[in-house]
Amino acid sequence: MAEAEAAQLKEEGNRHFQLQDYKAATKSYSQALKLTKDKDLQAILYRNRAACGLKTESYAQAASDASRAIDINSSDIKALYRRCQALEHLGKLDQAFKDVQRCATLEPRNQNFQETLRRLNTSIQEKLRVQFSTDSRVQKMFEILLDENSEADKREKAANNLIVLGREEAGAEKIFQNNGVFLLLQLLDTKRPELVLAAVRTLSGMCSGHRARATVILHAVRIDRICSLLAVENEEMSLAVCNLLQVIIDSLSGEDKREHRGKEEALVLDTKKDLKQITSHLLDMLVSKKVSGQGRDQALNLLNKNVPRKDLAIHDNSRTIYVVDNGLRKILKVVGQVPDLSSCLPLTDNTCMLASILINKLYDDLRCDPERDHFRKICEEYITGKFDPQDMDKNLNAIQTVSGILQGPFDLGNQLLGLKGVMEMMVALCGSEREVDQLVAVEALIHASTKLSRATFIITNGVSMLKQIYKTTKNEKIKIRTLVGLCKLGSAGGTDYGLRQFAEGSTEKLAKQCRKWLCNAAIDTRTRRWAVEGLAYLTLDADVKDDFVQDIPALQAMFELAKTSDKTILYSVATTLVNCTNSYDVKEVIPELVQLAKFSKQHVPEEHPKDKKDFIDMRVKRLLKAGVISVLACMVKADSAILTDQTKELLARVFLALCDNPKDRGTIVAQGGGKALIPLALEGTDVGKVKAAHALAKIAAVSNPDIAFPGERVYEVVRPLVSLLDTQRDGIQNYEALLGLTNLSGRSDKLRQKIFKERALPDIENYMFENHDQLRQAATECMCNMVVNKEVQERFLADGNDRLKLVVLLCGEDDDKVQNAAAGALAMLTAAHKKLCLKMTQVTSQWLEILQRLCLHDRLSVQHRGLVIAYNLLAADAELAKKLVESEMLEILTVVGKQEPNEKNTEVVQTARECLIKCIDYGYIKPVS
């Protein structure tokens, strides 16, 4: 019984394989292997499963299965050849050569084996040539670099060559085997920046994707030494070391997504200890006075990227728990730093914000209330421990810490505001004589008033307190901050015109003052940043945003600030641009509910006259003219944790609003908007990725892809566009994604292959069934381009599907554009495969009627495609040609062929005549003189 079931499963697997369902075939073969004891059947099953492995690119599995088949039957030629193919893909050329050599011995006349033998021989010779030359090159490079008397040009060239070599797998292995790590340590000892930088970058290349090498290098260089290099003031050096640490972490944690096999896997079993050591050293760096501001930022960036879970579906949050227990107080110390105090650690403009973001990510990564309570208690103990009536600086650090937490997890910050002494200390600091006390207190008040419902004390007393400070202070820095606080409290009504907090005209006055400070280059950057923050709130008002986009100096000043090294401004600039373009979500107004609300005397949100489409379009034009795209592109490139997913979503919203008018898309492409959108469509919030993908679709639909997405970038555009074909997306997103894919699929077969690999074909077919005319047309046009691809053609050739039937029936539609696209697809399919010509006549009884309608169509392009299909059918098979000649088709061809050719119909007449010549060749009709 078991043997019979195994044989049945084998046949089932074969059927799945023929239908190209390789996963199902693998499953059937695996089940059969568990049941059978028959050695011959086992060999066949292993051999077949190896074929599935080759098709699914699981080459290690394919090689293993083929080896098992060979163990049973050493002369199994199919298994030998399949193992050869798998080994070639795994880079084991010498082993692959032995297998194909054996195949050629068994079947000397097989041309395929002879060709593979020649190809592998050439590849092995090339590999050996490179290998032998690499050894001497490595030694020569190190000699030049370590020789103090060598010329600067030679040294620079050697350093660059070493970096390039380290990035290649074979080169990295050669450096490693030739005592390279020891020699690189010697380069680090020279303390010469250019040599240290070359060594660090080479080490990064060697660690990439190789867990064993990464472990050896980590232990050889030592984490404390790596951290000391990370701590330097030199930005380029700090970035390079940060990259080295990230590569090591990726390799140790398996984030590099590469398979580790055989010896490589056996060498390194547990990397948790090393990863914990790296985390511990990074946390120690946060509170060390020896670490530069740049180094502290990179340490925070690494912690932000690697500690919290990337996917909350993963249960294990042990890294976060470790950091909370061993490093939260250190992070709080960074958050509480006040730059104006002498005791302050070295910082950059971004340090405190990066620490706030880390606190937010850690808090969000906690799984349960006990973990959150423990987190809160550590924060409470730290803050209350800072309060000291004798030491005002400590009190200042405590309030700055609360202020920093309010910029991170607001719920936690809100709880900390309720701690005894916190609000009292904020009020006391507001009344202090010291400028630094007032600055910290006002900033804390601003961050505390984020949510209307939560900060009742602030709403009740905040406005009067801030107005009092604004009137009494003569310090511009404090004036700006108090003004932002007033802006924030004044914008609580959002975009609702009827819920203005201040008197008519007050908001415009506040905005005018913010713009004035923004344009004042004499004020320091950190303070001008607050002016942008104020505008981020005030531009919810339509009058303010309209005035702002007309104030070109203020716009340019904001754009210049967005390009500086201070990345804390990114969110404010993005929010201001979202407000100016009205790209925030607007609730749909249902007239019946509005009437009901008015009847029950409830408040009804009002739209400002300047929030209507004409005004929005005008603002978009002005922003584009001012060069907003280059600014957005610069913001997207920010390699910092401050560029949060929420900020990316805001930038995607702005891009989508700017792409709305097809006439503006050329400008957007010219200024680099296409390239900037790709990372936004691949990373961020779900909403942000959809918005960015939609903007990409709008650009891809009307632009030349070679210009909009130069080089290899064009292949990255495919996945975001395919994601928009989901039925949960709205119709316009589906439609524009199809237009974009149509444009891309018309460029090259490599792009068509990429679209096919992203599994877009079923979705495109799905929209070909749509009732909506435009969606059906766009999907059919896309399929018309896709059928040029061989793998797509194979799908049409496969039995048991209605793909060809659908295309034939679409040729009979009343919509000219759908007919044109479907006829184009059918013309290419029937030209590519004779089998499809025969299949076309079997899928529907209406095929001849549809073909005759195409050949008599009023639109010449449709008629031409119909005649090409007719020619393909005539050329495919004599019997089929006879059937066409015996129908009314001959009369149609004769009528069209007798027409006098002119500029418009030349192709049509010529194709009809070629069809008649084909009929003469068969002898079905005779020529008339």
Coordinates of C-alpha atoms in Angstrom, one line a residue, residues 722 725 755-756 758-769 783 795 803 806:
V722 CA 2.8 46.3 -8.1
L725 CA -2.6 46.6 -7.7
I755 CA 7.4 42.7 -13.2
F756 CA 6.8 39.0 -13.8
E758 CA 7.1 40.4 -8.6
R759 CA 4.0 38.3 -9.4
A760 CA 2.1 41.1 -11.0
L761 CA 0.6 39.0 -13.8
P762 CA -2.4 37.6 -11.8
D763 CA -3.3 41.1 -10.7
I764 CA -3.1 42.5 -14.2
E765 CA -5.3 39.7 -15.4
N766 CA -7.7 40.4 -12.6
Y767 CA -8.2 44.0 -13.8
M768 CA -8.7 42.7 -17.4
F769 CA -12.0 41.3 -16.0
M783 CA -0.7 42.8 -20.8
R795 CA 1.7 31.0 -19.1
R803 CA -5.9 33.5 -20.5
L806 CA -10.0 36.3 -22.3

